[in-house]
CSV table of C-alpha atoms in Angstrom, one decimal:
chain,number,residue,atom,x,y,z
A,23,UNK,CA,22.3,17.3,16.0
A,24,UNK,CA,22.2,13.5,17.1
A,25,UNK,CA,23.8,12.0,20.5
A,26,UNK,CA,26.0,9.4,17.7
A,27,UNK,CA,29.3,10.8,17.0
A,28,UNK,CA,30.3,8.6,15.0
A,29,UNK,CA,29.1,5.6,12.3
A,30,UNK,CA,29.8,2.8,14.8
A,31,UNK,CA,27.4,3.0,17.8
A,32,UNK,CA,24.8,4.6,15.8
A,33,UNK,CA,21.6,2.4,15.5
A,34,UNK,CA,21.0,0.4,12.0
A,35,UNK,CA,17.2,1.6,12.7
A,36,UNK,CA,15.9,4.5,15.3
A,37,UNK,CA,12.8,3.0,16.2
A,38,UNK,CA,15.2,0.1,18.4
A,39,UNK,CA,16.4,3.2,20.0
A,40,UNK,CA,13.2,4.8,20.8
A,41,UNK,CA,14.8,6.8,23.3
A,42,UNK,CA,17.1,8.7,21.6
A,43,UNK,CA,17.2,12.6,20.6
A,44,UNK,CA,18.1,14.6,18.4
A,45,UNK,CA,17.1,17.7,16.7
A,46,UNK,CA,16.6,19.0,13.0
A,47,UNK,CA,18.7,22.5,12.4
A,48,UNK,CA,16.2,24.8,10.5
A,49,UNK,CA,17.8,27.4,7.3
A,50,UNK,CA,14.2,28.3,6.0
A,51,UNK,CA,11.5,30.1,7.1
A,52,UNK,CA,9.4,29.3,9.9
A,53,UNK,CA,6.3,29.7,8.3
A,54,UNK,CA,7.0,26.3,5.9
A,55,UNK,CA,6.4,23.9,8.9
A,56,UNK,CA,3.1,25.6,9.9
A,57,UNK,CA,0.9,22.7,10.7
A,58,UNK,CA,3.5,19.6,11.2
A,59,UNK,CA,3.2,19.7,14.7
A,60,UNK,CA,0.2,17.9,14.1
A,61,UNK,CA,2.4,15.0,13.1
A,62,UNK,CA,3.3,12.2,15.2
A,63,UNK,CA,6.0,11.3,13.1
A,64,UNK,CA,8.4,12.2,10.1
A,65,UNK,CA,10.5,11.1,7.4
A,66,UNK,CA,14.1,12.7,7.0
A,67,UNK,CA,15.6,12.4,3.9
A,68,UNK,CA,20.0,13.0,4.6
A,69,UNK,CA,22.8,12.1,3.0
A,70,UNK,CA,25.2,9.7,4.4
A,71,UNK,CA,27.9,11.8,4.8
A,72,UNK,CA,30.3,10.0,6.8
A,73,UNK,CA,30.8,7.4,4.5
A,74,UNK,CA,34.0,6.7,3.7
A,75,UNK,CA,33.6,4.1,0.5
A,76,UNK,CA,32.5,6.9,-1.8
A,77,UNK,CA,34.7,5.9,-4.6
A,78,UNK,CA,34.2,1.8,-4.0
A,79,UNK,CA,32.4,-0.3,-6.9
A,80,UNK,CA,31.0,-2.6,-4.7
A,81,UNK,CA,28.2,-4.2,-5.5
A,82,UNK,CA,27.2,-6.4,-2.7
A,83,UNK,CA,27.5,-6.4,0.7
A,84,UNK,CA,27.1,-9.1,4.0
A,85,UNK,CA,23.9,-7.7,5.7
A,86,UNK,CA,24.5,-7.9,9.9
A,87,UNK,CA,21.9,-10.3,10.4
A,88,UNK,CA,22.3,-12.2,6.5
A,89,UNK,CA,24.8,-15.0,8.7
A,90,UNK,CA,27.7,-14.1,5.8
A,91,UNK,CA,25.3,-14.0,2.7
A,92,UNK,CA,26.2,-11.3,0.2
A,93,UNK,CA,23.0,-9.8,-1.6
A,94,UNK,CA,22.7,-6.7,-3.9
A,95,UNK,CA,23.5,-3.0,-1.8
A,96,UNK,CA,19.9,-1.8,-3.1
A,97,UNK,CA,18.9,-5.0,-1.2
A,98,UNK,CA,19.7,-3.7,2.1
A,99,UNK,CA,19.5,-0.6,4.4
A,100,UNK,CA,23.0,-0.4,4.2
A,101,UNK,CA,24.6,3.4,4.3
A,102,UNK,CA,26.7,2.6,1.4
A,103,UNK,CA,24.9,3.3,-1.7
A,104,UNK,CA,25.7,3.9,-5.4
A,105,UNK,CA,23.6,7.1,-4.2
A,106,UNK,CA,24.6,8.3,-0.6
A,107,UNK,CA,21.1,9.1,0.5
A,108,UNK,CA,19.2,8.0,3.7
A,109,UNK,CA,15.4,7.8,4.3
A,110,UNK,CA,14.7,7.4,8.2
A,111,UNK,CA,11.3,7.7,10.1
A,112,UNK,CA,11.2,9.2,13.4
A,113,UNK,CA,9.3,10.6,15.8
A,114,UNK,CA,8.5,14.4,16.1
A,115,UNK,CA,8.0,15.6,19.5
A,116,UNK,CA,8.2,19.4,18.8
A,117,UNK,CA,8.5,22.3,16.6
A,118,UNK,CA,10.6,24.8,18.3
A,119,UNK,CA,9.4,27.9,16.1
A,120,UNK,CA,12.3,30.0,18.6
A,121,UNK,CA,15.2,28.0,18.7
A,122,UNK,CA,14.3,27.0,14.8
A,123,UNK,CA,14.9,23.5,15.1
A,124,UNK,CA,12.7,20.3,15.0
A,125,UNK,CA,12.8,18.2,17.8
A,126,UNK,CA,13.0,14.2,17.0
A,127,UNK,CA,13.7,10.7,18.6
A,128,UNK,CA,14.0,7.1,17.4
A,129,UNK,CA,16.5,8.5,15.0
A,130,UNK,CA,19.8,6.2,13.4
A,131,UNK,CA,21.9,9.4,12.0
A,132,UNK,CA,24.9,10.6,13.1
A,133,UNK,CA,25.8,13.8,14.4
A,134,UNK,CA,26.4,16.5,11.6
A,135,UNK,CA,24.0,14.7,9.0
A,136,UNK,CA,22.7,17.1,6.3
A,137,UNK,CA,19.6,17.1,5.8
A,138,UNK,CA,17.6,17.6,2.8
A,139,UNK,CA,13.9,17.1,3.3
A,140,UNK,CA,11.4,16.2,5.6
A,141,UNK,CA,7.9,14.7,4.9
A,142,UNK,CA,4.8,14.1,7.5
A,143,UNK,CA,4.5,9.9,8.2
A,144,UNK,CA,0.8,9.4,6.9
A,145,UNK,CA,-1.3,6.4,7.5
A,146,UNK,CA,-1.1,5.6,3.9
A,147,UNK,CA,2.8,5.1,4.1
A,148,UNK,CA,1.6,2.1,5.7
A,149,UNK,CA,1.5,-1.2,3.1
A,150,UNK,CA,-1.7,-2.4,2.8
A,151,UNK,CA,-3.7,1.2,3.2
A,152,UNK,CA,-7.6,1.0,2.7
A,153,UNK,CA,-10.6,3.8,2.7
A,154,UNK,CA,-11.8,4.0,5.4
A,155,UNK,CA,-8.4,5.7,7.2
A,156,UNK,CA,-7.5,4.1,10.4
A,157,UNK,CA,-4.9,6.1,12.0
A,158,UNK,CA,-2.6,3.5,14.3
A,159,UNK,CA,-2.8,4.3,17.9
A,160,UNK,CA,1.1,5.1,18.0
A,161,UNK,CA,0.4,7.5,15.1
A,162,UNK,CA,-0.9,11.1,15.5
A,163,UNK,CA,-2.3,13.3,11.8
A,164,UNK,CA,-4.6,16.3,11.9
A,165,UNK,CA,-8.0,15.5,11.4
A,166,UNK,CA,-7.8,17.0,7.4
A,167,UNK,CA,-5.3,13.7,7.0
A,168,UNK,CA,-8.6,11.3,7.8
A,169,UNK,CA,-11.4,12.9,6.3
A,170,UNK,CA,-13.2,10.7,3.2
A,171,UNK,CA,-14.9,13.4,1.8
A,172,UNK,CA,-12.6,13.2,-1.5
A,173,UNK,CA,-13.5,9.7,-2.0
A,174,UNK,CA,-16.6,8.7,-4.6
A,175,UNK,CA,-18.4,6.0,-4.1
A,176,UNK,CA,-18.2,3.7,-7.3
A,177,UNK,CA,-16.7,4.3,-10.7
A,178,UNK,CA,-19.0,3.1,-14.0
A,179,UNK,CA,-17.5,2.9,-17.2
A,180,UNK,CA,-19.8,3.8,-19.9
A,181,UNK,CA,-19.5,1.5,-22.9
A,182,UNK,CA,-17.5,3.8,-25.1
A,183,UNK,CA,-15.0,4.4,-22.4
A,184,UNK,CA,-14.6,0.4,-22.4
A,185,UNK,CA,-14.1,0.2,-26.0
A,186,UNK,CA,-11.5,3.0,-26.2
A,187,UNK,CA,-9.9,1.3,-23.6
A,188,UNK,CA,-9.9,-1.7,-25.2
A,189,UNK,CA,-8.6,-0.3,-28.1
A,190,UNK,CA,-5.3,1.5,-26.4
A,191,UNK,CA,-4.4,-2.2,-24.7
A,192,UNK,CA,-4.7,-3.9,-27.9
A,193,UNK,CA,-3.1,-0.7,-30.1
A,194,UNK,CA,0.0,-1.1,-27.7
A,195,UNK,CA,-0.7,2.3,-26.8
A,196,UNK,CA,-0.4,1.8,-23.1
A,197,UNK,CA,2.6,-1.0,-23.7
A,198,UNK,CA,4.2,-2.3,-21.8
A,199,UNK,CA,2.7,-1.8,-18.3
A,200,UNK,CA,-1.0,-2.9,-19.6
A,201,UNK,CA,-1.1,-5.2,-22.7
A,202,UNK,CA,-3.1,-8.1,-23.8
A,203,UNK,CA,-1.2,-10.4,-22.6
A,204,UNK,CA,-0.7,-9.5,-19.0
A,205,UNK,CA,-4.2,-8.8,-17.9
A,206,UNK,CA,-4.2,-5.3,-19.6
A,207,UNK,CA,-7.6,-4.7,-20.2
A,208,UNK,CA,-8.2,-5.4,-16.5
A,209,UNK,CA,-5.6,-4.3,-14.9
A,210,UNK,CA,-5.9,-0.8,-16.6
A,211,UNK,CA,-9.3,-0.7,-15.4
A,212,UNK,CA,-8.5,-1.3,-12.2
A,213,UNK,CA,-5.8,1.3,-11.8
A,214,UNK,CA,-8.6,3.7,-13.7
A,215,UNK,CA,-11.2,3.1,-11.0
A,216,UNK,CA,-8.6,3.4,-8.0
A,217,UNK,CA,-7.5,7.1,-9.2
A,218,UNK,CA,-11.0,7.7,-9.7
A,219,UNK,CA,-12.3,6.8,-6.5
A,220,UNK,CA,-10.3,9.6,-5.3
A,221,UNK,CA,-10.9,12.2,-7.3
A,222,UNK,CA,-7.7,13.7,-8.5
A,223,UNK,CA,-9.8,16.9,-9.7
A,224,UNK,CA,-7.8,20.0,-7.8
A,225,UNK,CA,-10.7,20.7,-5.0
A,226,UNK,CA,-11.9,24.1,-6.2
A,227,UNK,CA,-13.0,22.4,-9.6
A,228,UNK,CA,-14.8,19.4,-7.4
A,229,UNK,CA,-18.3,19.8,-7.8
């Protein structure tokens, strides 16, 4: 349910119309949004059913602000997509368990929008993310989202781990992200030592 009626009027992003409302229509239990009102924020992912290009071939369109530039439609935020699906982050101010609905603001849909998933806004949806978490004052997570405890301190590579290693970037094994000839070696060690650092063990099996 959104206050826009109709595509034109309805914001190209929510958060530069922080004061609208709107509200989520729940069809599933209750019990599978346990917890999110610990959330500050969520994104919606809907389709953009009010298009009315569906059929186009289009490739490119003349972003609003691109002063009559045509760039690529994947380029854009534009609604019309070779894929009709929208991401949007708003702002969650309640889960009405009663009335089975979620209630939101900040939002750019229009009225009717189907929705097909939501996901919790995390602080690590934010580019540039680093241990320790540091939660943005605007932004609200339960304390779980923050904790460290999951985190090693360091990551050593014992010398036969090195030399297999080695031996997959220069057997092609790990072609064509990592390969000799773009950094491989180090660049797989890298990504090794970030996965490590947070243990990806399931937490019963963490020791």
């Amino acid at each position: 349910v959104s206050p826009f009626a109709k595509r034109m009027g309805t914001p190209r992003q929510g958060a530069v119309v922080p004061s609208s409302r709107g509200m989520i229509r729940i069809f599933v239990p209750m019990e599978n949004f346990e917890g999110l009102e610990h959330f500050s924020h969520i994104w919606v992912i809907f389709e953009f059913h009010a298009n009315t290009d569906m059929c186009s071939r289009k490739t490119k369109i003349k972003p609003p602000r691109g002063g009559g530039q045509k760039v690529g439609q994947l380029a854009t935020r534009s609604p019309h997509r070779p894929n009709p699906l929208g991401l949007s982050l708003v702002k969650l101010d309640a889960v009405d368990t009663t009335g089975k609905l979620l209630r939101i603001s900040a939002l750019d849909m229009v009225n009717g929008t189907p929705v097909y998933d939501i996901k919790p806004c995390v602080p690590w949806d934010i580019p540039g993310y680093r241990i320790p978490v540091v939660v943005p004052p605007c932004m609200k997570v339960p304390p779980w989202v923050s904790q460290t405890d999951d985190a090693m301190l360091g990551v050593i590579f014992a010398e036969d781990a090195m030399r297999d290693l080695k031996s997959m970037v220069l057997q092609g094994r790990i072609a064509p992200l990592y390969t000799e000839s773009n950094d491989g070696m180090e660049a797989a060690k890298r990504t090794l030592c970030e996965v490590l650092l947070h243990d990806p063990r399931a937490s019963h099996k963490r020791g």
